[in-house]
mmCIF file of C-alpha atoms in Angstrom:
data_model
loop_
_atom_site.group_PDB
_atom_site.id
_atom_site.type_symbol
_atom_site.label_atom_id
_atom_site.label_comp_id
_atom_site.label_asym_id
_atom_site.label_seq_id
_atom_site.Cartn_x
_atom_site.Cartn_y
_atom_site.Cartn_z
ATOM 1 C CA MET A 273 0.067 0.040 0.139
ATOM 2 C CA ASP A 274 1.243 3.492 -0.682
ATOM 3 C CA ASN A 275 0.141 7.182 -0.598
ATOM 4 C CA THR A 276 0.239 9.112 -2.805
ATOM 5 C CA GLU A 277 -0.127 13.289 -3.499
ATOM 6 C CA ASN A 278 -2.871 12.004 -4.225
ATOM 7 C CA GLY A 279 -4.637 9.425 -0.982
ATOM 8 C CA THR A 280 -3.492 6.090 0.226
ATOM 9 C CA THR A 281 -3.342 3.665 -2.760
ATOM 10 C CA ALA A 282 -3.271 -0.225 -2.708
ATOM 11 C CA SER A 283 -3.153 -3.177 -5.032
ATOM 12 C CA THR A 284 -6.497 -6.083 -5.740
ATOM 13 C CA GLU A 285 -3.774 -7.921 -4.351
ATOM 14 C CA GLU A 286 -3.722 -6.017 -0.727
ATOM 15 C CA ILE A 287 -7.124 -6.033 -0.874
ATOM 16 C CA MET A 288 -8.635 -9.526 -1.662
ATOM 17 C CA GLN A 289 -5.652 -10.333 1.383
ATOM 18 C CA TRP A 290 -7.539 -7.380 4.250
ATOM 19 C CA SER A 291 -10.723 -9.543 3.841
ATOM 20 C CA LEU A 292 -9.048 -12.863 4.272
ATOM 21 C CA GLU A 293 -7.144 -11.054 6.961
ATOM 22 C CA LEU A 294 -10.372 -9.763 8.166
ATOM 23 C CA ALA A 295 -12.119 -13.969 8.152
ATOM 24 C CA GLY A 296 -9.355 -15.780 9.852
ATOM 25 C CA LEU A 297 -9.254 -17.301 6.208
ATOM 26 C CA ASP A 298 -5.460 -18.457 5.096
ATOM 27 C CA GLU A 299 -6.522 -18.420 0.924
ATOM 28 C CA VAL A 300 -8.805 -16.682 -1.228
ATOM 29 C CA PRO A 301 -12.084 -19.614 -1.687
ATOM 30 C CA PRO A 302 -13.159 -20.583 -4.055
ATOM 31 C CA ASP A 303 -15.976 -18.526 -4.934
ATOM 32 C CA SER A 304 -13.817 -14.776 -4.860
ATOM 33 C CA ALA A 305 -11.471 -14.001 -7.331
ATOM 34 C CA THR A 306 -9.239 -11.213 -8.524
ATOM 35 C CA TYR A 307 -10.114 -10.814 -12.993
ATOM 36 C CA ILE A 308 -8.839 -7.474 -13.977
ATOM 37 C CA PRO A 309 -5.963 -6.891 -11.207
ATOM 38 C CA GLY A 310 -4.816 -3.169 -10.227
ATOM 39 C CA ASP A 311 -3.046 -0.900 -8.387
ATOM 40 C CA ASN A 312 -2.413 2.217 -7.220
ATOM 41 C CA ILE A 313 -5.996 2.142 -6.485
ATOM 42 C CA HIS A 314 -7.746 4.646 -4.678
ATOM 43 C CA ARG A 315 -11.178 5.016 -5.543
ATOM 44 C CA VAL A 316 -13.468 2.544 -5.055
ATOM 45 C CA LEU A 317 -17.089 1.804 -6.500
ATOM 46 C CA PHE A 318 -18.410 -1.466 -4.354
ATOM 47 C CA GLY A 319 -21.631 -3.283 -4.583
ATOM 48 C CA ILE A 320 -23.569 -6.498 -3.975
ATOM 49 C CA ASP A 321 -23.946 -6.994 -7.417
ATOM 50 C CA VAL A 322 -22.493 -5.829 -10.406
ATOM 51 C CA SER A 323 -23.691 -5.841 -13.983
ATOM 52 C CA SER A 324 -21.674 -4.666 -17.259
ATOM 53 C CA ALA A 325 -23.340 -0.980 -17.135
ATOM 54 C CA ASP A 326 -22.342 -0.795 -13.521
ATOM 55 C CA LEU A 327 -18.951 -1.590 -14.640
ATOM 56 C CA LEU A 328 -19.640 1.825 -17.047
ATOM 57 C CA VAL A 329 -20.917 3.747 -13.667
ATOM 58 C CA GLY A 330 -17.551 3.121 -12.915
ATOM 59 C CA ARG A 331 -15.732 4.607 -16.119
ATOM 60 C CA GLU A 332 -17.807 7.562 -15.472
ATOM 61 C CA LEU A 333 -16.558 8.285 -12.176
ATOM 62 C CA GLY A 334 -13.618 7.935 -12.902
ATOM 63 C CA VAL A 335 -12.586 4.888 -9.796
ATOM 64 C CA ASP A 336 -9.439 2.765 -10.029
ATOM 65 C CA LEU A 337 -11.571 -0.614 -8.403
ATOM 66 C CA VAL A 338 -15.674 -1.784 -9.221
ATOM 67 C CA ILE A 339 -16.288 -4.559 -6.469
ATOM 68 C CA ALA A 340 -18.379 -7.132 -6.415
ATOM 69 C CA HIS A 341 -19.601 -9.426 -3.520
ATOM 70 C CA HIS A 342 -21.649 -11.911 -5.543
ATOM 71 C CA PRO A 343 -19.112 -14.165 -7.336
ATOM 72 C CA ALA A 344 -19.486 -12.659 -11.738
ATOM 73 C CA ASP A 345 -19.989 -14.620 -14.606
ATOM 74 C CA ARG A 346 -16.875 -16.017 -15.374
ATOM 75 C CA LEU A 347 -16.529 -18.120 -11.416
ATOM 76 C CA VAL A 348 -17.480 -21.544 -12.809
ATOM 77 C CA GLY A 349 -16.358 -23.355 -9.445
ATOM 78 C CA PHE A 350 -18.485 -21.450 -7.091
ATOM 79 C CA PRO A 351 -20.297 -24.768 -6.142
ATOM 80 C CA GLN A 352 -17.038 -26.170 -4.285
ATOM 81 C CA ILE A 353 -17.889 -22.977 -1.847
ATOM 82 C CA PHE A 354 -20.677 -25.573 -0.867
ATOM 83 C CA SER A 355 -17.773 -27.853 1.209
ATOM 84 C CA ARG A 356 -18.109 -25.323 3.367
ATOM 85 C CA HIS A 357 -21.939 -26.417 4.362
ATOM 86 C CA ILE A 358 -19.398 -29.461 5.302
ATOM 87 C CA ASP A 359 -18.002 -27.873 7.714
ATOM 88 C CA LEU A 360 -20.381 -25.877 9.428
ATOM 89 C CA MET A 361 -22.588 -28.923 10.136
ATOM 90 C CA VAL A 362 -20.217 -30.980 11.606
ATOM 91 C CA ALA A 363 -19.449 -28.411 14.018
ATOM 92 C CA HIS A 364 -22.513 -28.818 15.219
ATOM 93 C CA GLY A 365 -23.108 -32.493 15.002
ATOM 94 C CA VAL A 366 -23.787 -33.604 12.298
ATOM 95 C CA PRO A 367 -22.431 -36.739 11.459
ATOM 96 C CA LYS A 368 -19.866 -36.333 7.913
ATOM 97 C CA ASN A 369 -21.579 -38.670 5.679
ATOM 98 C CA GLU A 370 -24.806 -36.868 6.256
ATOM 99 C CA ALA A 371 -24.027 -33.245 5.880
ATOM 100 C CA GLU A 372 -22.272 -34.697 2.315
ATOM 101 C CA GLU A 373 -24.965 -36.203 1.125
ATOM 102 C CA ALA A 374 -27.386 -32.970 2.428
ATOM 103 C CA ILE A 375 -25.210 -30.716 -0.180
ATOM 104 C CA ARG A 376 -25.400 -33.024 -2.674
ATOM 105 C CA THR A 377 -28.949 -31.175 -4.450
ATOM 106 C CA LEU A 378 -27.429 -28.070 -3.519
ATOM 107 C CA THR A 379 -24.972 -28.894 -5.872
ATOM 108 C CA ASP A 380 -25.917 -30.767 -9.018
ATOM 109 C CA ARG A 381 -28.130 -27.988 -8.820
ATOM 110 C CA TRP A 382 -26.037 -24.481 -9.306
ATOM 111 C CA THR A 383 -23.137 -27.501 -11.334
ATOM 112 C CA ASP A 384 -25.998 -27.053 -13.993
ATOM 113 C CA ARG A 385 -27.078 -23.397 -13.989
ATOM 114 C CA PHE A 386 -23.483 -22.269 -14.473
ATOM 115 C CA HIS A 387 -22.941 -25.628 -17.920
ATOM 116 C CA SER A 388 -26.393 -23.691 -19.212
ATOM 117 C CA ALA A 389 -24.828 -19.982 -18.160
ATOM 118 C CA ASN A 390 -22.543 -17.110 -20.401
ATOM 119 C CA TYR A 391 -20.035 -17.701 -18.239
ATOM 120 C CA ASP A 392 -17.557 -14.716 -18.998
ATOM 121 C CA HIS A 393 -20.517 -11.816 -20.087
ATOM 122 C CA VAL A 394 -19.114 -9.642 -17.308
ATOM 123 C CA VAL A 395 -15.915 -9.923 -16.970
ATOM 124 C CA SER A 396 -14.980 -9.884 -20.669
ATOM 125 C CA VAL A 397 -17.051 -6.274 -20.003
ATOM 126 C CA ALA A 398 -14.484 -5.034 -17.921
ATOM 127 C CA ARG A 399 -10.995 -6.927 -19.827
ATOM 128 C CA LEU A 400 -12.355 -4.764 -22.722
ATOM 129 C CA LEU A 401 -12.783 -0.964 -20.315
ATOM 130 C CA LYS A 402 -9.798 -2.090 -19.015
ATOM 131 C CA MET A 403 -11.110 -1.509 -15.372
ATOM 132 C CA PRO A 404 -9.760 -3.646 -12.327
ATOM 133 C CA PHE A 405 -12.779 -6.175 -10.982
ATOM 134 C CA MET A 406 -12.404 -7.847 -8.412
ATOM 135 C CA ASN A 407 -15.543 -10.359 -6.181
ATOM 136 C CA ILE A 408 -14.973 -10.503 -2.740
ATOM 137 C CA HIS A 409 -17.960 -13.465 -1.344
ATOM 138 C CA ASN A 410 -16.723 -15.989 0.995
ATOM 139 C CA ALA A 411 -14.566 -13.985 3.717
ATOM 140 C CA LEU A 412 -16.964 -11.220 3.913
ATOM 141 C CA ASP A 413 -19.011 -13.774 4.786
ATOM 142 C CA GLU A 414 -18.307 -15.146 6.680
ATOM 143 C CA TYR A 415 -17.417 -12.534 8.689
ATOM 144 C CA GLY A 416 -20.876 -11.908 8.672
ATOM 145 C CA ARG A 417 -21.959 -15.149 10.398
ATOM 146 C CA GLN A 418 -18.893 -14.426 12.645
ATOM 147 C CA ARG A 419 -21.331 -11.088 14.206
ATOM 148 C CA MET A 420 -24.262 -13.124 13.872
ATOM 149 C CA VAL A 421 -22.981 -16.237 16.089
ATOM 150 C CA GLN A 422 -21.666 -13.460 18.450
ATOM 151 C CA ALA A 423 -25.349 -12.215 18.477
ATOM 152 C CA VAL A 424 -26.770 -15.204 20.196
ATOM 153 C CA SER A 425 -23.609 -16.214 21.680
ATOM 154 C CA GLU A 426 -25.246 -14.921 25.347
ATOM 155 C CA LEU A 427 -28.217 -16.789 25.171
ATOM 156 C CA GLY A 428 -29.459 -19.210 27.506
ATOM 157 C CA ALA A 429 -31.117 -22.776 27.748
ATOM 158 C CA GLN A 430 -34.817 -20.763 28.108
ATOM 159 C CA ALA A 431 -33.930 -18.725 24.722
ATOM 160 C CA THR A 432 -37.169 -18.631 22.544
ATOM 161 C CA VAL A 433 -36.989 -17.521 18.852
ATOM 162 C CA LYS A 434 -38.791 -15.010 19.124
ATOM 163 C CA ASP A 435 -35.291 -13.899 21.420
ATOM 164 C CA VAL A 436 -33.345 -15.540 18.965
ATOM 165 C CA VAL A 437 -34.284 -12.499 16.864
ATOM 166 C CA ALA A 438 -34.479 -10.188 19.078
ATOM 167 C CA ALA A 439 -29.998 -10.901 19.175
ATOM 168 C CA LEU A 440 -29.721 -10.875 15.702
ATOM 169 C CA THR A 441 -31.379 -7.013 15.605
ATOM 170 C CA GLU A 442 -29.231 -5.884 17.808
ATOM 171 C CA ILE A 443 -26.914 -6.052 14.214
ATOM 172 C CA PRO A 444 -27.155 -2.916 13.173
ATOM 173 C CA GLU A 445 -26.765 -3.645 9.347
ATOM 174 C CA ILE A 446 -29.924 -5.728 10.169
ATOM 175 C CA ALA A 447 -31.709 -3.015 12.639
ATOM 176 C CA SER A 448 -31.756 -0.290 9.566
ATOM 177 C CA ALA A 449 -32.660 -2.745 7.132
ATOM 178 C CA PRO A 450 -36.534 -2.079 5.064
ATOM 179 C CA THR A 451 -37.564 -6.046 5.673
ATOM 180 C CA GLN A 452 -37.383 -7.163 9.542
ATOM 181 C CA ILE A 453 -36.086 -10.436 10.053
ATOM 182 C CA GLN A 454 -38.962 -13.511 10.576
ATOM 183 C CA VAL A 455 -39.340 -17.005 11.786
ATOM 184 C CA ALA A 456 -40.541 -18.387 8.728
ATOM 185 C CA VAL A 457 -40.640 -21.689 10.290
ATOM 186 C CA GLY A 458 -41.805 -21.926 14.149
ATOM 187 C CA GLU A 459 -43.352 -20.330 16.592
ATOM 188 C CA PRO A 460 -41.550 -16.671 17.998
ATOM 189 C CA ASP A 461 -42.394 -18.291 21.161
ATOM 190 C CA ASN A 462 -40.854 -21.732 20.469
ATOM 191 C CA PRO A 463 -37.973 -22.823 22.357
ATOM 192 C CA ALA A 464 -35.031 -22.282 20.286
ATOM 193 C CA GLY A 465 -33.290 -24.484 21.637
ATOM 194 C CA ARG A 466 -29.228 -25.326 20.200
ATOM 195 C CA ILE A 467 -28.803 -22.715 16.579
ATOM 196 C CA ALA A 468 -26.934 -22.656 14.383
ATOM 197 C CA ILE A 469 -26.173 -19.695 12.217
ATOM 198 C CA VAL A 470 -25.830 -20.851 8.278
ATOM 199 C CA HIS A 471 -24.109 -18.663 6.044
ATOM 200 C CA GLY A 472 -20.717 -17.628 5.083
ATOM 201 C CA ALA A 473 -20.911 -21.369 2.195
ATOM 202 C CA GLY A 474 -22.171 -19.853 -1.091
ATOM 203 C CA THR A 475 -25.807 -19.557 -0.024
ATOM 204 C CA ASN A 476 -28.141 -20.964 1.810
ATOM 205 C CA GLY A 477 -29.007 -23.871 2.478
ATOM 206 C CA GLY A 478 -32.321 -24.822 1.787
ATOM 207 C CA TYR A 479 -35.029 -28.011 3.025
ATOM 208 C CA GLU A 480 -31.836 -30.585 3.373
ATOM 209 C CA ILE A 481 -29.881 -28.565 4.678
ATOM 210 C CA ALA A 482 -31.983 -27.247 7.310
ATOM 211 C CA GLN A 483 -33.555 -30.612 8.085
ATOM 212 C CA THR A 484 -30.280 -32.258 8.555
ATOM 213 C CA TYR A 485 -29.804 -30.435 11.279
ATOM 214 C CA PHE A 486 -32.746 -30.486 12.661
ATOM 215 C CA ARG A 487 -32.994 -34.613 12.108
ATOM 216 C CA ASN A 488 -28.771 -34.085 14.471
ATOM 217 C CA GLY A 489 -30.277 -31.544 17.442
ATOM 218 C CA ILE A 490 -30.219 -28.360 15.910
ATOM 219 C CA GLY A 491 -33.896 -26.846 17.230
ATOM 220 C CA THR A 492 -33.448 -23.534 15.457
ATOM 221 C CA VAL A 493 -31.291 -23.505 11.735
ATOM 222 C CA VAL A 494 -30.870 -18.935 10.718
ATOM 223 C CA TYR A 495 -30.422 -17.844 7.062
ATOM 224 C CA ILE A 496 -30.194 -15.424 5.530
ATOM 225 C CA HIS A 497 -33.006 -16.785 2.415
ATOM 226 C CA LEU A 498 -35.223 -19.614 1.928
ATOM 227 C CA ALA A 499 -36.999 -20.529 -1.226
ATOM 228 C CA ASN A 500 -41.496 -20.401 -0.575
ATOM 229 C CA ASP A 501 -41.252 -24.247 -1.590
ATOM 230 C CA ALA A 502 -38.917 -25.002 1.555
ATOM 231 C CA LYS A 503 -39.980 -22.800 3.708
ATOM 232 C CA TRP A 504 -43.487 -24.959 3.326
ATOM 233 C CA ARG A 505 -41.914 -28.330 3.301
ATOM 234 C CA LEU A 506 -40.040 -27.478 6.575
ATOM 235 C CA ARG A 507 -44.116 -26.055 7.939
ATOM 236 C CA LYS A 508 -45.086 -29.622 6.809
ATOM 237 C CA GLU A 509 -43.038 -30.790 9.260
ATOM 238 C CA ASN A 510 -42.322 -29.078 11.871
ATOM 239 C CA LEU A 511 -38.657 -30.576 13.077
ATOM 240 C CA GLY A 512 -37.657 -27.384 13.657
ATOM 241 C CA ASN A 513 -37.267 -23.595 13.585
ATOM 242 C CA VAL A 514 -36.139 -21.167 10.728
ATOM 243 C CA VAL A 515 -35.250 -17.697 11.341
ATOM 244 C CA VAL A 516 -34.572 -15.742 7.541
ATOM 245 C CA ILE A 517 -32.740 -12.251 8.234
ATOM 246 C CA GLY A 518 -33.105 -11.101 4.558
ATOM 247 C CA HIS A 519 -30.276 -11.826 1.842
ATOM 248 C CA LEU A 520 -29.433 -7.990 1.491
ATOM 249 C CA PRO A 521 -28.860 -7.777 5.424
ATOM 250 C CA GLY A 522 -27.345 -10.665 6.261
ATOM 251 C CA ASP A 523 -24.410 -9.578 3.552
ATOM 252 C CA LEU A 524 -23.992 -6.339 4.606
ATOM 253 C CA THR A 525 -23.478 -8.059 8.863
ATOM 254 C CA GLY A 526 -20.433 -8.771 6.665
ATOM 255 C CA ILE A 527 -19.604 -6.107 4.114
ATOM 256 C CA GLN A 528 -20.228 -2.917 5.497
ATOM 257 C CA PRO A 529 -17.265 -3.904 8.149
ATOM 258 C CA PHE A 530 -15.291 -4.297 5.689
ATOM 259 C CA VAL A 531 -15.981 -1.356 3.461
ATOM 260 C CA GLN A 532 -15.201 0.774 7.143
ATOM 261 C CA LEU A 533 -11.916 -0.788 7.171
ATOM 262 C CA MET A 534 -10.619 0.442 3.488
ATOM 263 C CA ARG A 535 -12.070 3.585 4.197
ATOM 264 C CA ASP A 536 -10.087 3.691 7.379
ATOM 265 C CA LYS A 537 -7.095 2.242 5.662
ATOM 266 C CA GLY A 538 -7.405 5.947 3.343
ATOM 267 C CA LEU A 539 -9.852 4.417 0.132
ATOM 268 C CA GLU A 540 -12.575 6.723 -1.556
ATOM 269 C CA VAL A 541 -15.313 3.205 -1.620
ATOM 270 C CA ILE A 542 -18.575 4.706 -3.156
ATOM 271 C CA GLY A 543 -22.010 2.361 -2.546
ATOM 272 C CA PHE A 544 -24.479 1.119 -4.378
ATOM 273 C CA SER A 545 -26.733 -1.433 -5.200
ATOM 274 C CA GLY A 546 -26.656 -2.192 -1.766
ATOM 275 C CA VAL A 547 -23.334 -1.074 -0.172
ATOM 276 C CA ARG A 548 -23.486 2.201 1.506
#
């Protein structure tokens, strides 16, 4: 990182390393990448989702780098991050063979999606514009998960689901969201039991992963989003509770501290597409 007359600058490599240090990771996860590297970066445009048009916005604003949170379309290795679901399930007492089976449908669905996708569109535009471009996904989601775990860590054995909601709502990014936390499965007055914060593993675990947690003694699963069909299947079985935070506030729980870290290091960060 350098100090210039125009302010502090950094490289894309340094920025990625900051995210790893924030989350306590040793290597770049498979859902994150630097597509077009850059140096002497001072002004950054950072959004949760970035399209080809957004790269042009970045050029109009005179930024040195565009950062997306979600992976750009070239990242066909994205399903590799789903193994993080296995780590989380095993840490909560789920046998490894059950955890591996639980992610099978998720992995198949995303593998099929990338086989049918135009996986080079946005990145190719960045290349033509010579715009430094990267995405930082898992490290920021993992840091957000750590904050959520900390938020519920003081809840006792008698805690209810509404106590879980109240604890998570103490996180500023969740408290300020226009959407409210939902008890998608179960009732607010239900005992919370053991709590699993299921985040930082690529995408939400859907029906199969929640049901696997319930079968292995978890009382409440916390997701950032849940599809409607999965919600109704889990409601019908009534094996446990699912608390849904909301996608943007869940992501921002990890993103906004990193944005502040970048600003504290002297970079100018322009937030858009959900980022402030």
